[in-house]
Amino acid sequence: MDVAHALKLALTTGKVKIGLSESLQSATAGEAKLLVVASTCPDEKLLKQPKFGAVQIYHYEGSASELGAACGKPFPISSLAILDAGSSAILSVEPR
């Protein structure tokens, strides 16, 4: 699966919260279905854990700048929360 394509599709057809605090709030509230975390995320516990509470974490191998570019954004993204994947298959991505 092309993760970058799946992320862009989720951003355009689904519901996604961008940023560390937005992601953590969504996961804590039980709204998030998946967290995507860049390798340069400043929150160490997200980098080392397979889950945040009941929410699966996908560890994106690139930096926050690369994750932002993969999402089609001109700014770095350290983490994002997928609330609704829309027509994307991002929720079927294998966690790493």
mmCIF file of N, CA, C and O in Angstrom:
data_model
loop_
_atom_site.group_PDB
_atom_site.id
_atom_site.type_symbol
_atom_site.label_atom_id
_atom_site.label_comp_id
_atom_site.label_asym_id
_atom_site.label_seq_id
_atom_site.Cartn_x
_atom_site.Cartn_y
_atom_site.Cartn_z
ATOM 1 N N MET A 1 0.846 -1.187 0.000
ATOM 2 C CA MET A 1 0.000 0.000 0.000
ATOM 3 C C MET A 1 0.884 1.240 0.000
ATOM 4 O O MET A 1 1.875 1.303 0.710
ATOM 5 N N ASP A 2 0.502 2.217 -0.782
ATOM 6 C CA ASP A 2 1.187 3.497 -0.811
ATOM 7 C C ASP A 2 0.617 4.355 0.320
ATOM 8 O O ASP A 2 -0.502 4.865 0.223
ATOM 9 N N VAL A 3 1.386 4.479 1.391
ATOM 10 C CA VAL A 3 0.913 5.185 2.583
ATOM 11 C C VAL A 3 0.650 6.658 2.284
ATOM 12 O O VAL A 3 -0.340 7.226 2.753
ATOM 13 N N ALA A 4 1.519 7.284 1.493
ATOM 14 C CA ALA A 4 1.334 8.700 1.170
ATOM 15 C C ALA A 4 0.012 8.918 0.440
ATOM 16 O O ALA A 4 -0.736 9.852 0.755
ATOM 17 N N HIS A 5 -0.295 8.055 -0.514
ATOM 18 C CA HIS A 5 -1.554 8.176 -1.246
ATOM 19 C C HIS A 5 -2.731 7.963 -0.299
ATOM 20 O O HIS A 5 -3.723 8.701 -0.342
ATOM 21 N N ALA A 6 -2.633 6.959 0.567
ATOM 22 C CA ALA A 6 -3.711 6.678 1.520
ATOM 23 C C ALA A 6 -3.921 7.848 2.477
ATOM 24 O O ALA A 6 -5.058 8.189 2.816
ATOM 25 N N LEU A 7 -2.837 8.488 2.904
ATOM 26 C CA LEU A 7 -2.957 9.648 3.796
ATOM 27 C C LEU A 7 -3.645 10.817 3.090
ATOM 28 O O LEU A 7 -4.533 11.454 3.653
ATOM 29 N N LYS A 8 -3.229 11.105 1.859
ATOM 30 C CA LYS A 8 -3.845 12.200 1.104
ATOM 31 C C LYS A 8 -5.331 11.943 0.890
ATOM 32 O O LYS A 8 -6.152 12.852 1.021
ATOM 33 N N LEU A 9 -5.672 10.708 0.579
ATOM 34 C CA LEU A 9 -7.072 10.351 0.364
ATOM 35 C C LEU A 9 -7.878 10.489 1.653
ATOM 36 O O LEU A 9 -9.005 10.987 1.637
ATOM 37 N N ALA A 10 -7.284 10.095 2.770
ATOM 38 C CA ALA A 10 -7.963 10.246 4.068
ATOM 39 C C ALA A 10 -8.173 11.726 4.394
ATOM 40 O O ALA A 10 -9.222 12.114 4.920
ATOM 41 N N LEU A 11 -7.199 12.552 4.059
ATOM 42 C CA LEU A 11 -7.316 13.987 4.328
ATOM 43 C C LEU A 11 -8.403 14.638 3.483
ATOM 44 O O LEU A 11 -9.057 15.583 3.935
ATOM 45 N N THR A 12 -8.593 14.150 2.257
ATOM 46 C CA THR A 12 -9.582 14.775 1.387
ATOM 47 C C THR A 12 -10.981 14.183 1.527
ATOM 48 O O THR A 12 -11.963 14.897 1.345
ATOM 49 N N THR A 13 -11.075 12.888 1.854
ATOM 50 C CA THR A 13 -12.401 12.264 1.903
ATOM 51 C C THR A 13 -12.859 11.887 3.307
ATOM 52 O O THR A 13 -14.025 11.564 3.502
ATOM 53 N N GLY A 14 -11.946 11.905 4.262
ATOM 54 C CA GLY A 14 -12.287 11.501 5.630
ATOM 55 C C GLY A 14 -12.184 12.653 6.608
ATOM 56 O O GLY A 14 -12.300 13.822 6.228
ATOM 57 N N LYS A 15 -11.925 12.293 7.854
ATOM 58 C CA LYS A 15 -11.764 13.292 8.903
ATOM 59 C C LYS A 15 -10.471 12.989 9.641
ATOM 60 O O LYS A 15 -10.301 11.895 10.183
ATOM 61 N N VAL A 16 -9.556 13.974 9.645
ATOM 62 C CA VAL A 16 -8.229 13.803 10.214
ATOM 63 C C VAL A 16 -7.896 15.010 11.073
ATOM 64 O O VAL A 16 -8.183 16.147 10.698
ATOM 65 N N LYS A 17 -7.296 14.761 12.232
ATOM 66 C CA LYS A 17 -6.796 15.840 13.092
ATOM 67 C C LYS A 17 -5.281 15.862 12.948
ATOM 68 O O LYS A 17 -4.612 14.841 13.100
ATOM 69 N N ILE A 18 -4.728 17.028 12.662
ATOM 70 C CA ILE A 18 -3.297 17.183 12.432
ATOM 71 C C ILE A 18 -2.654 17.871 13.632
ATOM 72 O O ILE A 18 -3.187 18.848 14.157
ATOM 73 N N GLY A 19 -1.489 17.358 14.034
ATOM 74 C CA GLY A 19 -0.728 17.955 15.125
ATOM 75 C C GLY A 19 -0.738 17.063 16.353
ATOM 76 O O GLY A 19 -1.660 16.273 16.573
ATOM 77 N N LEU A 20 0.298 17.214 17.168
ATOM 78 C CA LEU A 20 0.471 16.359 18.332
ATOM 79 C C LEU A 20 -0.650 16.516 19.352
ATOM 80 O O LEU A 20 -1.256 15.532 19.771
ATOM 81 N N SER A 21 -0.966 17.738 19.743
ATOM 82 C CA SER A 21 -1.993 17.920 20.780
ATOM 83 C C SER A 21 -3.374 17.515 20.273
ATOM 84 O O SER A 21 -4.145 16.877 20.995
ATOM 85 N N GLU A 22 -3.685 17.837 19.013
ATOM 86 C CA GLU A 22 -4.972 17.431 18.431
ATOM 87 C C GLU A 22 -5.068 15.907 18.365
ATOM 88 O O GLU A 22 -6.115 15.332 18.647
ATOM 89 N N SER A 23 -3.972 15.252 17.988
ATOM 90 C CA SER A 23 -3.946 13.796 17.890
ATOM 91 C C SER A 23 -4.166 13.151 19.252
ATOM 92 O O SER A 23 -4.970 12.224 19.389
ATOM 93 N N LEU A 24 -3.447 13.640 20.250
ATOM 94 C CA LEU A 24 -3.567 13.072 21.591
ATOM 95 C C LEU A 24 -4.959 13.306 22.168
ATOM 96 O O LEU A 24 -5.521 12.416 22.815
ATOM 97 N N GLN A 25 -5.529 14.481 21.937
ATOM 98 C CA GLN A 25 -6.890 14.759 22.416
ATOM 99 C C GLN A 25 -7.893 13.818 21.763
ATOM 100 O O GLN A 25 -8.785 13.290 22.428
ATOM 101 N N SER A 26 -7.757 13.588 20.468
ATOM 102 C CA SER A 26 -8.660 12.698 19.745
ATOM 103 C C SER A 26 -8.535 11.263 20.238
ATOM 104 O O SER A 26 -9.534 10.556 20.397
ATOM 105 N N ALA A 27 -7.302 10.828 20.482
ATOM 106 C CA ALA A 27 -7.080 9.462 20.966
ATOM 107 C C ALA A 27 -7.619 9.294 22.380
ATOM 108 O O ALA A 27 -8.265 8.294 22.691
ATOM 109 N N THR A 28 -7.393 10.282 23.222
ATOM 110 C CA THR A 28 -7.869 10.222 24.604
ATOM 111 C C THR A 28 -9.392 10.233 24.659
ATOM 112 O O THR A 28 -9.993 9.545 25.483
ATOM 113 N N ALA A 29 -10.014 10.977 23.770
ATOM 114 C CA ALA A 29 -11.476 11.068 23.738
ATOM 115 C C ALA A 29 -12.116 9.846 23.083
ATOM 116 O O ALA A 29 -13.344 9.726 23.059
ATOM 117 N N GLY A 30 -11.304 8.962 22.532
ATOM 118 C CA GLY A 30 -11.831 7.767 21.887
ATOM 119 C C GLY A 30 -12.343 8.000 20.477
ATOM 120 O O GLY A 30 -13.044 7.156 19.926
ATOM 121 N N GLU A 31 -11.993 9.130 19.882
ATOM 122 C CA GLU A 31 -12.446 9.456 18.528
ATOM 123 C C GLU A 31 -11.527 8.891 17.455
ATOM 124 O O GLU A 31 -11.971 8.588 16.355
ATOM 125 N N ALA A 32 -10.232 8.775 17.770
ATOM 126 C CA ALA A 32 -9.238 8.359 16.782
ATOM 127 C C ALA A 32 -9.292 6.855 16.547
ATOM 128 O O ALA A 32 -9.476 6.076 17.479
ATOM 129 N N LYS A 33 -9.122 6.477 15.293
ATOM 130 C CA LYS A 33 -9.062 5.062 14.932
ATOM 131 C C LYS A 33 -7.620 4.621 14.688
ATOM 132 O O LYS A 33 -7.296 3.451 14.790
ATOM 133 N N LEU A 34 -6.738 5.596 14.358
ATOM 134 C CA LEU A 34 -5.331 5.321 14.098
ATOM 135 C C LEU A 34 -4.534 6.599 14.319
ATOM 136 O O LEU A 34 -4.983 7.679 13.931
ATOM 137 N N LEU A 35 -3.366 6.462 14.934
ATOM 138 C CA LEU A 35 -2.424 7.570 15.038
ATOM 139 C C LEU A 35 -1.270 7.288 14.089
ATOM 140 O O LEU A 35 -0.778 6.163 14.026
ATOM 141 N N VAL A 36 -0.853 8.297 13.349
ATOM 142 C CA VAL A 36 0.318 8.208 12.485
ATOM 143 C C VAL A 36 1.349 9.142 13.085
ATOM 144 O O VAL A 36 1.084 10.337 13.269
ATOM 145 N N VAL A 37 2.521 8.593 13.423
ATOM 146 C CA VAL A 37 3.543 9.347 14.148
ATOM 147 C C VAL A 37 4.836 9.355 13.344
ATOM 148 O O VAL A 37 5.338 8.293 12.954
ATOM 149 N N ALA A 38 5.384 10.538 13.107
ATOM 150 C CA ALA A 38 6.657 10.682 12.387
ATOM 151 C C ALA A 38 7.813 10.259 13.283
ATOM 152 O O ALA A 38 7.717 10.293 14.513
ATOM 153 N N SER A 39 8.923 9.894 12.673
ATOM 154 C CA SER A 39 10.090 9.437 13.430
ATOM 155 C C SER A 39 10.704 10.539 14.279
ATOM 156 O O SER A 39 11.441 10.254 15.221
ATOM 157 N N THR A 40 10.392 11.790 13.985
ATOM 158 C CA THR A 40 10.933 12.915 14.748
ATOM 159 C C THR A 40 9.903 13.526 15.699
ATOM 160 O O THR A 40 10.082 14.651 16.158
ATOM 161 N N CYS A 41 8.862 12.785 16.003
ATOM 162 C CA CYS A 41 7.832 13.278 16.920
ATOM 163 C C CYS A 41 8.468 13.570 18.280
ATOM 164 O O CYS A 41 9.242 12.757 18.797
ATOM 165 N N PRO A 42 8.164 14.726 18.882
ATOM 166 C CA PRO A 42 8.788 15.077 20.161
ATOM 167 C C PRO A 42 8.258 14.266 21.353
ATOM 168 O O PRO A 42 8.868 14.287 22.416
ATOM 169 N N ASP A 43 7.178 13.536 21.194
ATOM 170 C CA ASP A 43 6.614 12.746 22.293
ATOM 171 C C ASP A 43 7.229 11.344 22.267
ATOM 172 O O ASP A 43 6.855 10.499 21.464
ATOM 173 N N GLU A 44 8.193 11.105 23.160
ATOM 174 C CA GLU A 44 8.941 9.848 23.181
ATOM 175 C C GLU A 44 8.053 8.626 23.399
ATOM 176 O O GLU A 44 8.297 7.576 22.823
ATOM 177 N N LYS A 45 7.010 8.758 24.221
ATOM 178 C CA LYS A 45 6.183 7.572 24.488
ATOM 179 C C LYS A 45 5.435 7.110 23.239
ATOM 180 O O LYS A 45 5.211 5.929 23.067
ATOM 181 N N LEU A 46 5.082 8.027 22.350
ATOM 182 C CA LEU A 46 4.424 7.639 21.105
ATOM 183 C C LEU A 46 5.389 6.906 20.169
ATOM 184 O O LEU A 46 4.977 6.052 19.396
ATOM 185 N N LEU A 47 6.671 7.252 20.250
ATOM 186 C CA LEU A 47 7.665 6.628 19.387
ATOM 187 C C LEU A 47 7.976 5.196 19.803
ATOM 188 O O LEU A 47 8.404 4.390 18.988
ATOM 189 N N LYS A 48 7.760 4.886 21.076
ATOM 190 C CA LYS A 48 8.164 3.582 21.605
ATOM 191 C C LYS A 48 7.021 2.608 21.802
ATOM 192 O O LYS A 48 7.245 1.433 22.010
ATOM 193 N N GLN A 49 5.787 3.070 21.735
ATOM 194 C CA GLN A 49 4.638 2.223 22.026
ATOM 195 C C GLN A 49 3.919 1.803 20.740
ATOM 196 O O GLN A 49 3.841 2.577 19.795
ATOM 197 N N PRO A 50 3.339 0.600 20.719
ATOM 198 C CA PRO A 50 2.544 0.182 19.565
ATOM 199 C C PRO A 50 1.125 0.751 19.598
ATOM 200 O O PRO A 50 0.454 0.808 18.586
ATOM 201 N N LYS A 51 0.691 1.181 20.785
ATOM 202 C CA LYS A 51 -0.654 1.737 20.949
ATOM 203 C C LYS A 51 -0.623 2.902 21.921
ATOM 204 O O LYS A 51 0.234 2.990 22.784
ATOM 205 N N PHE A 52 -1.596 3.778 21.781
ATOM 206 C CA PHE A 52 -1.837 4.843 22.751
ATOM 207 C C PHE A 52 -3.233 4.575 23.287
ATOM 208 O O PHE A 52 -4.224 4.805 22.593
ATOM 209 N N GLY A 53 -3.306 4.007 24.476
ATOM 210 C CA GLY A 53 -4.593 3.545 24.982
ATOM 211 C C GLY A 53 -5.060 2.407 24.100
ATOM 212 O O GLY A 53 -4.361 1.422 23.915
ATOM 213 N N ALA A 54 -6.231 2.544 23.514
ATOM 214 C CA ALA A 54 -6.772 1.516 22.631
ATOM 215 C C ALA A 54 -6.499 1.819 21.159
ATOM 216 O O ALA A 54 -6.908 1.059 20.287
ATOM 217 N N VAL A 55 -5.805 2.903 20.872
ATOM 218 C CA VAL A 55 -5.592 3.348 19.490
ATOM 219 C C VAL A 55 -4.250 2.843 18.964
ATOM 220 O O VAL A 55 -3.207 3.077 19.578
ATOM 221 N N GLN A 56 -4.298 2.160 17.831
ATOM 222 C CA GLN A 56 -3.095 1.652 17.178
ATOM 223 C C GLN A 56 -2.247 2.815 16.678
ATOM 224 O O GLN A 56 -2.784 3.827 16.222
ATOM 225 N N ILE A 57 -0.919 2.664 16.742
ATOM 226 C CA ILE A 57 0.007 3.688 16.244
ATOM 227 C C ILE A 57 0.746 3.130 15.030
ATOM 228 O O ILE A 57 1.312 2.044 15.082
ATOM 229 N N TYR A 58 0.730 3.897 13.940
ATOM 230 C CA TYR A 58 1.551 3.581 12.778
ATOM 231 C C TYR A 58 2.768 4.489 12.847
ATOM 232 O O TYR A 58 2.628 5.721 12.846
ATOM 233 N N HIS A 59 3.956 3.908 12.929
ATOM 234 C CA HIS A 59 5.190 4.683 13.018
ATOM 235 C C HIS A 59 5.706 4.966 11.607
ATOM 236 O O HIS A 59 6.267 4.083 10.958
ATOM 237 N N TYR A 60 5.489 6.196 11.164
ATOM 238 C CA TYR A 60 5.941 6.634 9.842
ATOM 239 C C TYR A 60 7.456 6.751 9.887
ATOM 240 O O TYR A 60 8.006 7.387 10.790
ATOM 241 N N GLU A 61 8.148 6.158 8.927
ATOM 242 C CA GLU A 61 9.607 6.117 8.969
ATOM 243 C C GLU A 61 10.273 7.448 8.669
ATOM 244 O O GLU A 61 11.421 7.658 9.023
ATOM 245 N N GLY A 62 9.567 8.356 8.037
ATOM 246 C CA GLY A 62 10.147 9.648 7.687
ATOM 247 C C GLY A 62 10.021 10.670 8.805
ATOM 248 O O GLY A 62 9.374 10.443 9.827
ATOM 249 N N SER A 63 10.637 11.814 8.591
ATOM 250 C CA SER A 63 10.596 12.911 9.553
ATOM 251 C C SER A 63 9.242 13.621 9.490
ATOM 252 O O SER A 63 8.404 13.319 8.642
ATOM 253 N N ALA A 64 9.061 14.577 10.382
ATOM 254 C CA ALA A 64 7.826 15.367 10.391
ATOM 255 C C ALA A 64 7.670 16.143 9.082
ATOM 256 O O ALA A 64 6.558 16.274 8.563
ATOM 257 N N SER A 65 8.770 16.628 8.536
ATOM 258 C CA SER A 65 8.714 17.336 7.248
ATOM 259 C C SER A 65 8.294 16.392 6.133
ATOM 260 O O SER A 65 7.491 16.759 5.261
ATOM 261 N N GLU A 66 8.797 15.165 6.177
ATOM 262 C CA GLU A 66 8.442 14.181 5.155
ATOM 263 C C GLU A 66 6.985 13.730 5.302
ATOM 264 O O GLU A 66 6.298 13.515 4.303
ATOM 265 N N LEU A 67 6.510 13.611 6.533
ATOM 266 C CA LEU A 67 5.103 13.261 6.753
ATOM 267 C C LEU A 67 4.201 14.386 6.249
ATOM 268 O O LEU A 67 3.184 14.138 5.609
ATOM 269 N N GLY A 68 4.586 15.625 6.512
ATOM 270 C CA GLY A 68 3.821 16.763 5.990
ATOM 271 C C GLY A 68 3.756 16.750 4.479
ATOM 272 O O GLY A 68 2.694 16.940 3.886
ATOM 273 N N ALA A 69 4.894 16.473 3.838
ATOM 274 C CA ALA A 69 4.934 16.402 2.370
ATOM 275 C C ALA A 69 4.091 15.240 1.855
ATOM 276 O O ALA A 69 3.385 15.374 0.850
ATOM 277 N N ALA A 70 4.122 14.101 2.552
ATOM 278 C CA ALA A 70 3.318 12.942 2.150
ATOM 279 C C ALA A 70 1.829 13.257 2.222
ATOM 280 O O ALA A 70 1.041 12.722 1.446
ATOM 281 N N CYS A 71 1.475 14.144 3.138
ATOM 282 C CA CYS A 71 0.072 14.543 3.285
ATOM 283 C C CYS A 71 -0.297 15.691 2.348
ATOM 284 O O CYS A 71 -1.446 16.137 2.325
ATOM 285 N N GLY A 72 0.684 16.180 1.601
ATOM 286 C CA GLY A 72 0.427 17.279 0.674
ATOM 287 C C GLY A 72 0.376 18.629 1.356
ATOM 288 O O GLY A 72 -0.200 19.576 0.824
ATOM 289 N N LYS A 73 0.993 18.724 2.517
ATOM 290 C CA LYS A 73 0.997 19.982 3.275
ATOM 291 C C LYS A 73 2.379 20.624 3.212
ATOM 292 O O LYS A 73 3.400 19.928 3.191
ATOM 293 N N PRO A 74 2.455 21.959 3.217
ATOM 294 C CA PRO A 74 3.743 22.643 3.137
ATOM 295 C C PRO A 74 4.404 22.866 4.502
ATOM 296 O O PRO A 74 5.268 23.707 4.648
ATOM 297 N N PHE A 75 3.989 22.088 5.499
ATOM 298 C CA PHE A 75 4.538 22.244 6.845
ATOM 299 C C PHE A 75 4.755 20.864 7.472
ATOM 300 O O PHE A 75 4.139 19.881 7.058
ATOM 301 N N PRO A 76 5.654 20.784 8.470
ATOM 302 C CA PRO A 76 5.907 19.497 9.119
ATOM 303 C C PRO A 76 4.705 19.035 9.945
ATOM 304 O O PRO A 76 3.991 19.855 10.528
ATOM 305 N N ILE A 77 4.496 17.724 9.986
ATOM 306 C CA ILE A 77 3.432 17.126 10.791
ATOM 307 C C ILE A 77 4.080 16.026 11.632
ATOM 308 O O ILE A 77 4.547 15.029 11.088
ATOM 309 N N SER A 78 4.124 16.215 12.947
ATOM 310 C CA SER A 78 4.744 15.208 13.805
ATOM 311 C C SER A 78 3.807 14.048 14.070
ATOM 312 O O SER A 78 4.252 12.914 14.257
ATOM 313 N N SER A 79 2.512 14.311 14.084
ATOM 314 C CA SER A 79 1.539 13.227 14.244
ATOM 315 C C SER A 79 0.181 13.681 13.739
ATOM 316 O O SER A 79 -0.105 14.876 13.651
ATOM 317 N N LEU A 80 -0.632 12.685 13.410
ATOM 318 C CA LEU A 80 -2.003 12.967 13.011
ATOM 319 C C LEU A 80 -2.883 11.811 13.448
ATOM 320 O O LEU A 80 -2.410 10.699 13.658
ATOM 321 N N ALA A 81 -4.142 12.112 13.625
ATOM 322 C CA ALA A 81 -5.115 11.110 14.055
ATOM 323 C C ALA A 81 -6.150 10.928 12.958
ATOM 324 O O ALA A 81 -6.717 11.904 12.463
ATOM 325 N N ILE A 82 -6.378 9.690 12.582
ATOM 326 C CA ILE A 82 -7.420 9.367 11.609
ATOM 327 C C ILE A 82 -8.703 9.108 12.392
ATOM 328 O O ILE A 82 -8.781 8.158 13.175
ATOM 329 N N LEU A 83 -9.698 9.974 12.220
ATOM 330 C CA LEU A 83 -10.994 9.796 12.875
ATOM 331 C C LEU A 83 -11.936 9.025 11.965
ATOM 332 O O LEU A 83 -12.710 8.187 12.416
ATOM 333 N N ASP A 84 -11.881 9.345 10.676
ATOM 334 C CA ASP A 84 -12.687 8.672 9.663
ATOM 335 C C ASP A 84 -11.817 8.585 8.414
ATOM 336 O O ASP A 84 -11.355 9.609 7.915
ATOM 337 N N ALA A 85 -11.592 7.388 7.931
ATOM 338 C CA ALA A 85 -10.692 7.189 6.790
ATOM 339 C C ALA A 85 -11.309 7.594 5.462
ATOM 340 O O ALA A 85 -10.610 7.690 4.461
ATOM 341 N N GLY A 86 -12.599 7.858 5.429
ATOM 342 C CA GLY A 86 -13.242 8.194 4.165
ATOM 343 C C GLY A 86 -13.103 7.034 3.201
ATOM 344 O O GLY A 86 -13.330 5.889 3.566
ATOM 345 N N SER A 87 -12.679 7.304 1.971
ATOM 346 C CA SER A 87 -12.513 6.231 0.990
ATOM 347 C C SER A 87 -11.076 5.711 0.946
ATOM 348 O O SER A 87 -10.709 4.979 0.036
ATOM 349 N N SER A 88 -10.273 6.067 1.948
ATOM 350 C CA SER A 88 -8.889 5.619 2.037
ATOM 351 C C SER A 88 -8.806 4.256 2.724
ATOM 352 O O SER A 88 -9.639 3.911 3.551
ATOM 353 N N ALA A 89 -7.756 3.520 2.404
ATOM 354 C CA ALA A 89 -7.507 2.231 3.055
ATOM 355 C C ALA A 89 -6.454 2.355 4.145
ATOM 356 O O ALA A 89 -5.848 1.366 4.545
ATOM 357 N N ILE A 90 -6.251 3.549 4.665
ATOM 358 C CA ILE A 90 -5.197 3.796 5.655
ATOM 359 C C ILE A 90 -5.376 2.960 6.921
ATOM 360 O O ILE A 90 -4.399 2.585 7.561
ATOM 361 N N LEU A 91 -6.594 2.623 7.285
ATOM 362 C CA LEU A 91 -6.810 1.847 8.510
ATOM 363 C C LEU A 91 -6.336 0.402 8.374
ATOM 364 O O LEU A 91 -6.176 -0.292 9.384
ATOM 365 N N SER A 92 -6.101 -0.051 7.158
ATOM 366 C CA SER A 92 -5.619 -1.423 6.962
ATOM 367 C C SER A 92 -4.098 -1.505 6.880
ATOM 368 O O SER A 92 -3.556 -2.581 6.652
ATOM 369 N N VAL A 93 -3.420 -0.388 7.104
ATOM 370 C CA VAL A 93 -1.961 -0.371 7.053
ATOM 371 C C VAL A 93 -1.418 -1.207 8.220
ATOM 372 O O VAL A 93 -1.973 -1.213 9.302
ATOM 373 N N GLU A 94 -0.347 -1.943 7.948
ATOM 374 C CA GLU A 94 0.277 -2.767 8.987
ATOM 375 C C GLU A 94 1.050 -1.876 9.941
ATOM 376 O O GLU A 94 1.889 -1.089 9.508
ATOM 377 N N PRO A 95 0.788 -1.969 11.240
ATOM 378 C CA PRO A 95 1.520 -1.139 12.202
ATOM 379 C C PRO A 95 2.999 -1.506 12.232
ATOM 380 O O PRO A 95 3.363 -2.649 12.029
ATOM 381 N N ARG A 96 3.829 -0.500 12.490
ATOM 382 C CA ARG A 96 5.252 -0.759 12.675
ATOM 383 C C ARG A 96 5.805 0.141 13.732
ATOM 384 O O ARG A 96 5.294 1.103 14.111
#
